[in-house]
XYZ file of C-alpha atoms in Angstrom:
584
model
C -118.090 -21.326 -75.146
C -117.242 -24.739 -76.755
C -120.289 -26.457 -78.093
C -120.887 -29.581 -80.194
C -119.989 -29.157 -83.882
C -122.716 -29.189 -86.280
C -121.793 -28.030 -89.935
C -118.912 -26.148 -90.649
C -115.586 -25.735 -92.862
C -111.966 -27.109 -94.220
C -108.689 -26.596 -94.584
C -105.520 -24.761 -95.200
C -102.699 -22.799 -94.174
C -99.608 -24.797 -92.114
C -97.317 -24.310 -89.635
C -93.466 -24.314 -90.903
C -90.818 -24.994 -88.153
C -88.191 -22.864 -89.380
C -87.728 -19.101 -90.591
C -87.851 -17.779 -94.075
C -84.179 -16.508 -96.110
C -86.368 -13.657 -97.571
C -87.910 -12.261 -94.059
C -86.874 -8.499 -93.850
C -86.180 -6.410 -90.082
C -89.795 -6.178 -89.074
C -90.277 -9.988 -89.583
C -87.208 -10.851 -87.839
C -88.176 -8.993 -84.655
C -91.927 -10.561 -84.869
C -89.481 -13.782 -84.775
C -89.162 -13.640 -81.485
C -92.342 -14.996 -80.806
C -92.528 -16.666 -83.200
C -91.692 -20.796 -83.873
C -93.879 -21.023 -86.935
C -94.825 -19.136 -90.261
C -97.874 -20.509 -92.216
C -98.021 -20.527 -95.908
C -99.972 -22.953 -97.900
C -99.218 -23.718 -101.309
C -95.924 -25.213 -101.432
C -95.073 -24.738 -98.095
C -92.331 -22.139 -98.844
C -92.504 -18.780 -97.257
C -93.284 -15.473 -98.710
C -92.981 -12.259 -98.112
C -96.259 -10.474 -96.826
C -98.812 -9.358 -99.574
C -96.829 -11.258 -102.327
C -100.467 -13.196 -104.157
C -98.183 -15.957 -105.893
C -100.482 -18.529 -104.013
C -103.566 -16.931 -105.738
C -104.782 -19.161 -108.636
C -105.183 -17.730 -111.875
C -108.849 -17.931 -111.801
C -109.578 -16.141 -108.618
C -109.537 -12.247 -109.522
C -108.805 -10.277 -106.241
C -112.289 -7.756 -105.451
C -111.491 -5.598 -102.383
C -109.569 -5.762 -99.179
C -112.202 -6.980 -96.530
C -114.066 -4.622 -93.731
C -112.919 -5.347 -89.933
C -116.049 -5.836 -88.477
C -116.673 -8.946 -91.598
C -116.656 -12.061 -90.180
C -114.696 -15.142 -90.635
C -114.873 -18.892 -89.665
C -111.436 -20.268 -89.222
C -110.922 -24.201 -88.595
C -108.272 -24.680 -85.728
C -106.450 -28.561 -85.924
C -105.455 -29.171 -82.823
C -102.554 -31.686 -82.006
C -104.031 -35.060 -81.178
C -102.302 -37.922 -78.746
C -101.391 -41.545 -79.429
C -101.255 -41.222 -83.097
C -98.206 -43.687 -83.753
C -100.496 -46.392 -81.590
C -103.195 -45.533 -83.772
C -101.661 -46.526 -86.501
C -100.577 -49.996 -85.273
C -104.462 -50.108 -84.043
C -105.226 -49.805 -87.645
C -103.071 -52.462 -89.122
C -104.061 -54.970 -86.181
C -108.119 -54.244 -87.499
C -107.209 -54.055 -91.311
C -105.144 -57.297 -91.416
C -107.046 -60.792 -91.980
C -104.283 -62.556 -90.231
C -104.599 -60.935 -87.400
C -106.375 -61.336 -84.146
C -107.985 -58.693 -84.311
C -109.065 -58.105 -87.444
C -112.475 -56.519 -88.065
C -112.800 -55.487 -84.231
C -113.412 -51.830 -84.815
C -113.776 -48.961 -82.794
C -116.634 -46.856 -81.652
C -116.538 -43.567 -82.786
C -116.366 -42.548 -78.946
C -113.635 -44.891 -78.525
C -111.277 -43.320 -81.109
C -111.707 -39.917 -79.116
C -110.455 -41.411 -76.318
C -107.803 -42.159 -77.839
C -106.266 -39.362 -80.083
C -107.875 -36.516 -77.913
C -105.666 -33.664 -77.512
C -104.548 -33.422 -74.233
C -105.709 -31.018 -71.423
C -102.397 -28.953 -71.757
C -103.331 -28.341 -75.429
C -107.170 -27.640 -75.174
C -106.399 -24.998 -72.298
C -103.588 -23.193 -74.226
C -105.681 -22.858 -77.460
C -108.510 -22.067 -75.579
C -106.454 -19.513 -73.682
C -105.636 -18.027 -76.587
C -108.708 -17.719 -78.614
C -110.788 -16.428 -75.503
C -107.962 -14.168 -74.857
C -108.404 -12.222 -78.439
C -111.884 -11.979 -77.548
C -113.115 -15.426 -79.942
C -115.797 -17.073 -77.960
C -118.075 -18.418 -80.587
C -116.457 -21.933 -81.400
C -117.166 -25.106 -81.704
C -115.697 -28.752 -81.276
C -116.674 -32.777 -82.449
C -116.982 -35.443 -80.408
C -113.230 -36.658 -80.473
C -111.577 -32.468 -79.792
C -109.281 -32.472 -81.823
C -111.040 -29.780 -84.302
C -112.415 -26.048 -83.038
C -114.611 -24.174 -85.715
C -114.518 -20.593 -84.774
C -116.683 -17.414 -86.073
C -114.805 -14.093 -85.533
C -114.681 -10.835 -87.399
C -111.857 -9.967 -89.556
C -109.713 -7.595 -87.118
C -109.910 -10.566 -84.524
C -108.915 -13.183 -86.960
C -105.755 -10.660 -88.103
C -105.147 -9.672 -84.423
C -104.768 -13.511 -83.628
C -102.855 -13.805 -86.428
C -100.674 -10.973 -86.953
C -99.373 -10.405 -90.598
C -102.783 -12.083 -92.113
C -105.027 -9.786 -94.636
C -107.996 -10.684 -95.557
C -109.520 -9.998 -99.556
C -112.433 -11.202 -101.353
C -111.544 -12.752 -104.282
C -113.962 -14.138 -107.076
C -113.511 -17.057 -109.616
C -117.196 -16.959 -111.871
C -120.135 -16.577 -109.541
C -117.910 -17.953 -106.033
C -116.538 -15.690 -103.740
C -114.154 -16.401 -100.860
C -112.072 -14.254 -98.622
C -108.637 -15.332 -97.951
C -104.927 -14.418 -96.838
C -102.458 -14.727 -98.879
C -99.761 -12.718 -96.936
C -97.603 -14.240 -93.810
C -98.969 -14.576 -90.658
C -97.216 -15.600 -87.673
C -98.349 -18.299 -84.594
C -97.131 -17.534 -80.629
C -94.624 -20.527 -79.669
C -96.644 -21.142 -76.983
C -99.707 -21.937 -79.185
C -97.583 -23.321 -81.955
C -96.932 -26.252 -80.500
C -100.167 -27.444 -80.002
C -101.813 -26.901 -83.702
C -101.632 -28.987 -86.407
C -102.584 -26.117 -88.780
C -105.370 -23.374 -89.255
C -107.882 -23.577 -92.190
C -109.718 -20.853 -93.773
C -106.815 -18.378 -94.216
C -104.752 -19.294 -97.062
C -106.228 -22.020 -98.846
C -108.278 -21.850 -102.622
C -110.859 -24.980 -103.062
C -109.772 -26.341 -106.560
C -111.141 -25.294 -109.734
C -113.936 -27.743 -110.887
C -112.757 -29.969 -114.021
C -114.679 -31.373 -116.900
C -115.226 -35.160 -116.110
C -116.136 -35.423 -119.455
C -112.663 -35.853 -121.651
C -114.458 -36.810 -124.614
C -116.868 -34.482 -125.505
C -115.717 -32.871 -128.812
C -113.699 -36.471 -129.650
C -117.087 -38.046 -129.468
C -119.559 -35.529 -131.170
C -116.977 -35.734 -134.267
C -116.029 -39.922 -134.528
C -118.565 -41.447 -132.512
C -122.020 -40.091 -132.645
C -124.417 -43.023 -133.449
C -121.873 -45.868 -133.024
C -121.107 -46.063 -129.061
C -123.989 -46.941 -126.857
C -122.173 -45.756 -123.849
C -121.418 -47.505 -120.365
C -125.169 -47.420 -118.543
C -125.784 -49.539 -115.436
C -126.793 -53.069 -117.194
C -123.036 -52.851 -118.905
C -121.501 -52.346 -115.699
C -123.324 -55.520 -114.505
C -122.647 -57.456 -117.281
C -119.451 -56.538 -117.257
C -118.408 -57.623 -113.685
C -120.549 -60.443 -113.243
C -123.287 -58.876 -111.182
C -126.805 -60.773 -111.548
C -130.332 -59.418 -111.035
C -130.604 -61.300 -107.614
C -127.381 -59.343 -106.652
C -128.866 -56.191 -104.324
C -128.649 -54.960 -101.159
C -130.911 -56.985 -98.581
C -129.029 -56.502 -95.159
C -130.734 -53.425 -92.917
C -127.748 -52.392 -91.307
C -126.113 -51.372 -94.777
C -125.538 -48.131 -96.173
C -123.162 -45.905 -98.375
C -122.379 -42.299 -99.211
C -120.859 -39.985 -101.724
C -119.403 -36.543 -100.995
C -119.835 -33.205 -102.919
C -118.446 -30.173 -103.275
C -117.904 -27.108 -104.546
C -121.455 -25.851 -105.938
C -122.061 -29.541 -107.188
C -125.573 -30.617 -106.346
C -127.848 -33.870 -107.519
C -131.228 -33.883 -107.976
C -134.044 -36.635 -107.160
C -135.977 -36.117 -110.077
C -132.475 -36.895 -111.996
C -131.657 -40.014 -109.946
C -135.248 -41.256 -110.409
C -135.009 -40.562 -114.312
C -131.831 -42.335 -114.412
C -133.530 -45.441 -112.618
C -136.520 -45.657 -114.578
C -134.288 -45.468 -118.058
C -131.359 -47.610 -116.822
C -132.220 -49.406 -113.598
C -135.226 -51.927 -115.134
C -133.765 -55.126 -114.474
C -132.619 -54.977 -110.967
C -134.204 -54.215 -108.051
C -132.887 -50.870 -106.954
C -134.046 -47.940 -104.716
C -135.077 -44.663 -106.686
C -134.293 -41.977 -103.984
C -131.227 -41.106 -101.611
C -132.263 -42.050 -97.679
C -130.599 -39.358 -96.294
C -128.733 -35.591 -97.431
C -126.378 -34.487 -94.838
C -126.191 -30.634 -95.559
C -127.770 -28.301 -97.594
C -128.706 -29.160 -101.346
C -128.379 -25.944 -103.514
C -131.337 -24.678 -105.666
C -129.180 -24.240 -108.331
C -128.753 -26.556 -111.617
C -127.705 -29.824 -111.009
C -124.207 -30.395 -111.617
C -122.729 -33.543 -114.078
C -120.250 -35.293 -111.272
C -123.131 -35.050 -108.800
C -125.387 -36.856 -110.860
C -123.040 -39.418 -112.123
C -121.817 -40.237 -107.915
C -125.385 -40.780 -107.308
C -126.221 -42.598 -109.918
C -123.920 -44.812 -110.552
C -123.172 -45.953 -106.755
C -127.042 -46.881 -106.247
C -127.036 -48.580 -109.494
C -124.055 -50.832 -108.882
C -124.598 -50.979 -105.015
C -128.328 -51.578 -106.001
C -131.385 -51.264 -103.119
C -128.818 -50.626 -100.557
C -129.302 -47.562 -98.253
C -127.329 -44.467 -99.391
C -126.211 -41.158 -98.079
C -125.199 -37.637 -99.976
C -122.992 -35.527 -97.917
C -123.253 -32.128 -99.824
C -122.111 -28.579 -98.690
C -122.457 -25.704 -101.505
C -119.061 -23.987 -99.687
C -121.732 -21.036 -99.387
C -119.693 -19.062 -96.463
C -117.033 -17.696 -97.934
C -114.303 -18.916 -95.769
C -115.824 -22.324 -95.853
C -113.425 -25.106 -97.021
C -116.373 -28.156 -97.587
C -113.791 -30.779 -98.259
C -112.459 -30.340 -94.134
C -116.178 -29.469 -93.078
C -116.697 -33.223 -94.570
C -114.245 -34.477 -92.566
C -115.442 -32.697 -89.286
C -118.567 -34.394 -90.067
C -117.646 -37.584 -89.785
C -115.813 -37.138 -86.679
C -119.239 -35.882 -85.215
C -121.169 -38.727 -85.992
C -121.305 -42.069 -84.283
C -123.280 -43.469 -87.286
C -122.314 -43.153 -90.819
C -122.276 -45.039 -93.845
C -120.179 -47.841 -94.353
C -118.650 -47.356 -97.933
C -118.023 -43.695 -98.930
C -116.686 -42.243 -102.462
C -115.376 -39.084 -103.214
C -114.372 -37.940 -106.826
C -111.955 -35.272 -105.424
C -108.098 -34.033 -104.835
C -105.556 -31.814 -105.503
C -101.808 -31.719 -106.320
C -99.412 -33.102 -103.456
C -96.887 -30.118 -104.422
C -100.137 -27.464 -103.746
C -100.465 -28.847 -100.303
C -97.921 -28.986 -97.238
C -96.922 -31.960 -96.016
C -97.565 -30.951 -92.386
C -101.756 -30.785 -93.650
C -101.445 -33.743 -95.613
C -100.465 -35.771 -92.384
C -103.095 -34.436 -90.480
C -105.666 -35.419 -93.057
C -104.458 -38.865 -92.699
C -104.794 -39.324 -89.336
C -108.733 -38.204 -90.423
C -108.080 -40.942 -92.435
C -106.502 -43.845 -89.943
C -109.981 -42.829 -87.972
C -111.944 -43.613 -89.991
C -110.538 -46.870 -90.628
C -110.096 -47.760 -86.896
C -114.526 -47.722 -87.365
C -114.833 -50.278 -90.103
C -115.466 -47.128 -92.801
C -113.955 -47.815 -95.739
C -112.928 -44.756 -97.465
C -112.504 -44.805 -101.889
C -110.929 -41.579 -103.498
C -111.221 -41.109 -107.292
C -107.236 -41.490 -108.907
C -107.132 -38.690 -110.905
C -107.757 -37.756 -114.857
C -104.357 -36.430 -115.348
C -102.565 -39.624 -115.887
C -99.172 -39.568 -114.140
C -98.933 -35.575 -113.780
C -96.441 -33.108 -114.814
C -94.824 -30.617 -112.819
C -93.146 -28.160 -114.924
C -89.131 -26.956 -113.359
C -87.743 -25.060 -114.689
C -83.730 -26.126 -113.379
C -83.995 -29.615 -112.334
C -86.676 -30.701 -115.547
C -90.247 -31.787 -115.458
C -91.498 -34.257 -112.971
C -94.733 -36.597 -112.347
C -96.922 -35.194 -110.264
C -99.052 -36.917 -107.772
C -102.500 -36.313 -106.558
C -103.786 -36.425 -102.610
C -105.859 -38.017 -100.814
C -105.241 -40.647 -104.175
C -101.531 -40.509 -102.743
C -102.411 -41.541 -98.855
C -101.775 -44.734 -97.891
C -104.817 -45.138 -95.724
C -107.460 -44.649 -98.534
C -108.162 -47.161 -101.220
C -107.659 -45.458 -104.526
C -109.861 -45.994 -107.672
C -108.263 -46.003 -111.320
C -110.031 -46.383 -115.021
C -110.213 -48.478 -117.847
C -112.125 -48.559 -120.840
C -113.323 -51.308 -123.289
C -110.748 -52.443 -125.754
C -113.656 -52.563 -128.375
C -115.771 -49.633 -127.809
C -118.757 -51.384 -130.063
C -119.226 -54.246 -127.412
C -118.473 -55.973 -124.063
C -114.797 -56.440 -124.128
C -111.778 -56.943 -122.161
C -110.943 -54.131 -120.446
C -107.566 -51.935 -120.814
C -106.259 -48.500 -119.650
C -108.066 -45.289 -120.040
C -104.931 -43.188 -120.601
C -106.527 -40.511 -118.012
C -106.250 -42.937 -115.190
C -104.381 -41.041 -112.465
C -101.664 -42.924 -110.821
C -97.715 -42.950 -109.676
C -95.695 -42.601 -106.366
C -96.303 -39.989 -103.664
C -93.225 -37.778 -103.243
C -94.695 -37.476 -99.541
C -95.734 -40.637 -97.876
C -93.524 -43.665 -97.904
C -94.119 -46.606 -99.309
C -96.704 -48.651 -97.306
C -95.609 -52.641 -95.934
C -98.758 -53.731 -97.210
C -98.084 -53.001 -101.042
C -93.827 -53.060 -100.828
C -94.029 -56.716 -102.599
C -96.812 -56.350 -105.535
C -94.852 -52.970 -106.236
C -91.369 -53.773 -106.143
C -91.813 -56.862 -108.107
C -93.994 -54.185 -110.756
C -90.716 -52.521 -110.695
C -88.185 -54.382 -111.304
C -90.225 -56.614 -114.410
C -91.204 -54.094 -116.293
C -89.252 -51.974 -118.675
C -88.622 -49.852 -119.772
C -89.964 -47.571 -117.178
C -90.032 -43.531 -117.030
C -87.014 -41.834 -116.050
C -86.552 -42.117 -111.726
C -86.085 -38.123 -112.102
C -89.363 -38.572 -112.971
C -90.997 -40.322 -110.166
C -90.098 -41.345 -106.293
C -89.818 -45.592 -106.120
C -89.653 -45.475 -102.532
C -93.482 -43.555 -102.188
C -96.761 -45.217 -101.367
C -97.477 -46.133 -105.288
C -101.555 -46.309 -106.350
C -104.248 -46.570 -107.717
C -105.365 -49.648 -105.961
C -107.787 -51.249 -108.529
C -109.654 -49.813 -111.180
C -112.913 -49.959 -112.768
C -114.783 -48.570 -116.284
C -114.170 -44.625 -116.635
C -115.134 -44.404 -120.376
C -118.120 -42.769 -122.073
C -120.939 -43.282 -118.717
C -124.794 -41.831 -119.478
C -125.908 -39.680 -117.043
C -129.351 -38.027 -116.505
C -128.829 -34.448 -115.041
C -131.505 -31.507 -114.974
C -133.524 -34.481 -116.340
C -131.851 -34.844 -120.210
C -129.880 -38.096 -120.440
C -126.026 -37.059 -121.046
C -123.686 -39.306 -122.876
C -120.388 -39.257 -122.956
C -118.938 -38.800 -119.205
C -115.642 -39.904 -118.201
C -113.408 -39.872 -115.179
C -112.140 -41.798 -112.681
C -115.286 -39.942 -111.483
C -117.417 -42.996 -112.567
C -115.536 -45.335 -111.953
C -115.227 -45.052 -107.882
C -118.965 -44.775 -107.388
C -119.129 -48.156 -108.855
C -116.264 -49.661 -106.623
C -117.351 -48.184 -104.174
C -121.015 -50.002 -105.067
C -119.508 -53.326 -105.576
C -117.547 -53.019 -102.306
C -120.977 -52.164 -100.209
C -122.701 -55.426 -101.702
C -119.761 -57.588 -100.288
C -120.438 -55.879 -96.850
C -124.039 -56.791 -97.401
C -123.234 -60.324 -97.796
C -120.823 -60.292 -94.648
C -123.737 -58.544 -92.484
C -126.195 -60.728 -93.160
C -123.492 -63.607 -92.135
C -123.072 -61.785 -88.830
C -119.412 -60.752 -90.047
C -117.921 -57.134 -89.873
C -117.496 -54.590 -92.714
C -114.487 -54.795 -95.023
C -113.521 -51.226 -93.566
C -109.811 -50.350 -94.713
C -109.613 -53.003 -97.654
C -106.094 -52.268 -98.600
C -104.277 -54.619 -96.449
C -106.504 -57.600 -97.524
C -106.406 -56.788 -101.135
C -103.004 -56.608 -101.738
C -102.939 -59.828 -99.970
C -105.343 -61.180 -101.987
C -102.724 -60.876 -104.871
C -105.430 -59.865 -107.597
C -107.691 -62.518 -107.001
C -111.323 -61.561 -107.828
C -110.280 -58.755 -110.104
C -109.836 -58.726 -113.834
C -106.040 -58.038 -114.556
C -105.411 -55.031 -116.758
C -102.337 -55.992 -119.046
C -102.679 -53.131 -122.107
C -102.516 -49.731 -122.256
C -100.431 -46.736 -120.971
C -101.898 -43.213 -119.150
C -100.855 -39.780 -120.476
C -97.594 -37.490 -118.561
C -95.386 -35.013 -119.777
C -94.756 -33.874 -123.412
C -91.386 -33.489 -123.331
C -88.558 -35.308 -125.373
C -87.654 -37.777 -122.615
C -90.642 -39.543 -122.016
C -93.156 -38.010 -124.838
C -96.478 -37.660 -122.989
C -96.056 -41.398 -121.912
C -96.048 -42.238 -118.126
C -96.443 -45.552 -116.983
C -97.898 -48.335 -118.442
C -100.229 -51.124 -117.455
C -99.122 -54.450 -116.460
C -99.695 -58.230 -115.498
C -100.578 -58.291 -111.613
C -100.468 -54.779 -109.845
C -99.515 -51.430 -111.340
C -99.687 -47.724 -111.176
C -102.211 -46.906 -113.701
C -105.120 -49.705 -112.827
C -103.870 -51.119 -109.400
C -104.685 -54.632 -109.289
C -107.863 -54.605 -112.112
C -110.936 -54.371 -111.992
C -113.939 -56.566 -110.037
C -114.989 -59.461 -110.903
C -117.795 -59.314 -108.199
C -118.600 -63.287 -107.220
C -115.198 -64.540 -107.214
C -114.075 -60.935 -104.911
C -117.233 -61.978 -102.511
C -116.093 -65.546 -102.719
C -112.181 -64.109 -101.862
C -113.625 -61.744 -99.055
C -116.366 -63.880 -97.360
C -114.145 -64.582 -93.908
């Protein structure tokens, strides 16, 4: 039976049109059926029961029971993408006619619906192996299915499940082939819940032993009146509009906690007027401890986007096949009313991923957009990256979603004097580079190809692709944040963490000043703030961010710039003169 979606799981494993040098006898004759072999780290293919794909923190347990059960996530091919993407362009673009004229979230599943043809053969197919508890969202192109563990490896033959443990989290995964039908194949973007391990939870704090030992007693810290000061934001600038809201995602076992948030408020929050709790949490909140990045989203997004409505999305990735960053995703494509602004401190290596998922998460992504949403993903703390080869020599390595082109993508800076309000310059954390997937987007092929050709000297091209869709987008203060979590205030927190909250903030205090002038939300800024050419942002001219330490470029990637570049996009906001830029 298919049945409305309510909360569910993510991603993983893809299909891969072509057939594996290393396959033995037995995998050529299940070849015959066979179009597609799913494997999900690199999208290479493997023989069955190798565990390269396992990271080195999950420890494998046992080999699962049959009658266990499973809940995989089936993507199912949607229509009219390549008009979707125009559709997005036309709504994004401030030139255009119809700029601002967004879709209804029942009028972007009608159309990128899968067709008939593709909901009966997957259908077929999963009835047919005996899977009848599954769900679907409001635009079909996701089914969420509960099965036991002999189903799930009958429908997918080659796939063994384990439990495997990293700390206190345990998931159960495949790490071996498995093999798709041709006639299903060609109707399935990919399956999640088989192959794929969530990320391992970093530090956001890269200064914690650096500041104990030099700074202790001198720094005061970034807190919510710097951040105010700092980009021009005034008491009198709040949320008043009703028909505003925002959101921040978590994951992974990262939970906030009201009496935190309301700490925070009363400590920080004294000279604007702000709102103390969260409206609404969509999912369960653990009982657990509350975790540092949880805190500092919260925070820091209803302190800079002060007395404006906000949202947590939160899902503890409990189930043990549950992927929370696709459950997210499902969400949204469930619910005809969501927040306008949402930020999400998350991602993973490009080269982890296949490209096939990667495209299918953008067209998550171009839906959003197509409803006014706009959508802010945290750059990275790695700088430019490094990918390690061991032939062809190290390599930059970008980060996704901070790679797609159809997210805006938050960088960091910190103070050039750390003893007082000063011009900003880079925090050499501040993720940032050129996708070695997506191509370069039209909107940013000007600011970027002038970036390239005036500066120098630049890395190594071996080191980086010039033709990819280049970001971060702008940038705010990731440097030495306070935080109140499990109700002790926490100095010391950095990331690009903190700094999209408070874009993200800024960003849903412009949309309160459109709403209450009757116009539509910003939704998919990119378009307009490239065109805006930096205006309304404070250029970031100093500073480099961190790569490889090797003897060609010696831990240096690339460096900051006048106008746009890859390590602070196009600065950072200077709030009344980016409402006074984005006020038509």
């Amino acid at each position: 039976m298919i049945s409305t979606f309510g909360h569910r799981n993510w991603c993983c494993g893809v299909f891969q049109n072509q057939i594996s040098r290393c396959m033995n006898a037995k995998t050529m004759r299940i070849a015959v059926f066979v179009l597609s072999l799913i494997w999900l780290v690199s999208g290479e293919l493997l023989e069955a029961d190798q565990d390269a794909s396992v990271p080195e923190d999950w420890i494998l347990v046992e080999r699962v029971g049959p009658l266990e059960e499973v809940e995989l996530t089936f993507a199912l091919k949607q229509q009219n993408v390549n008009q979707m993407e125009e559709l997005l362009k036309l709504v994004s673009d401030p030139d255009s006619q119809q700029y601002g004229k967004y879709l209804s979230l029942e009028e972007v599943a009608a159309l990128v619906q899968p067709s008939q043809l593709t909901e009966k053969v997957v259908q077929n197919w999963l009835q047919g192996h005996g899977v009848k508890n599954c769900h679907t969202v409001v635009t079909r192109d996701f089914l969420l299915c509960v099965m036991t563990v002999q189903v799930a490896e009958a429908l997918l033959p080659g796939s063994k499940f384990h439990r495997y443990r990293s700390d206190s989290h345990t998931l159960l995964r495949s790490t071996s082939l498995y093999s798709v039908h041709e006639d299903v194949y060609q109707h399935l973007d990919f399956v999640g819940g088989v192959h794929r391990f969530p990320p391992k939870g970093k530090e956001i704090s890269k200064g914690w032993e650096g500041a104990r030992q030099s700074a202790l007693g001198y720094h005061l810290g970034v807190t919510p009146s710097v951040i105010r000061s700092r980009y021009n934001l005034t008491a009198k600038d709040v949320g008043t509009a009703t028909n505003n809201s925002q959101a921040v995602a978590q994951f992974l076992e990262q939970y906030y906690h009201p009496a935190d948030l309301a700490e925070f408020m009363s400590l920080f929050a004294g000279g604007f007027t702000h709102m103390s709790a969260v409206e609404r949490v969509v999912g369960t909140q653990g009982g657990g401890k509350a975790g540092i990045e949880a805190s500092l989203d919260v925070e820091y997004i209803m302190s800079s986007g002060a007395n404006i409505s906000t949202w947590v999305f939160t899902n503890p990735g409990r189930h043990e096949t549950q992927e929370p960053f696709l459950q997210w995703m499902l969400l949204l494509s469930n619910m005809s009313a969501v927040p306008w602004v949402h930020t999400i401190s998350y991602g993973d290596d490009e080269d982890s991923l296949s490209d096939a998922y990667m495209n299918r998460i953008n067209n998550e992504f171009m839906k959003i957009g197509l409803r006014g949403i706009s959508m802010l993903f945290a750059s990275g703390d790695s700088g430019a990256g490094c990918r390690h080869l061991t032939k062809e020599g190290n390599t930059f390595r970008p980060s996704f979603p901070a790679s797609s082109p159809y997210v805006t993508t938050v960088g960091g800076t910190s103070f050039k004097n750390p003893f007082k309000l000063s011009y900003e310059i880079t925090d050499y954390i501040s993720g940032g580079g050129f996708s070695n997937v997506f191509a370069m987007p039209d909107y940013q092929v000007g600011a970027v190809g002038r970036y390239l050709k005036s500066v120098q000297p630049l890395p190594p091209q071996t080191y980086f692709n010039t033709t990819g869709r280049a970001y971060p987008d702008l940038a705010a203060l990731s440097d030495n944040y306070w935080v109140v979590t499990n109700r002790v205030p926490v100095p010391w927190v950095s990331g690009t963490s903190a700094s999209t909250p408070v874009v993200g903030g800024i960003l849903s205090l412009i949309n309160d000043q459109r709403f209450l002038k009757g116009l539509p939300s910003l939704g998919f800024i990119n378009p307009r703030l490239y065109k805006l050419q930096g205006k309304g942002l404070f250029d970031v001219t100093e500073g480099c961010h961190l790569s490889c330490l090797d003897d060609k470029v010696e831990g240096k990637g690339f460096c900051a710039s006048p106008s746009w570049d890859p390590v602070t996009g196009w600065g950072t906001p200077n709030y009344p003169v980016l409402l006074a830029a984005l006020m038509d």
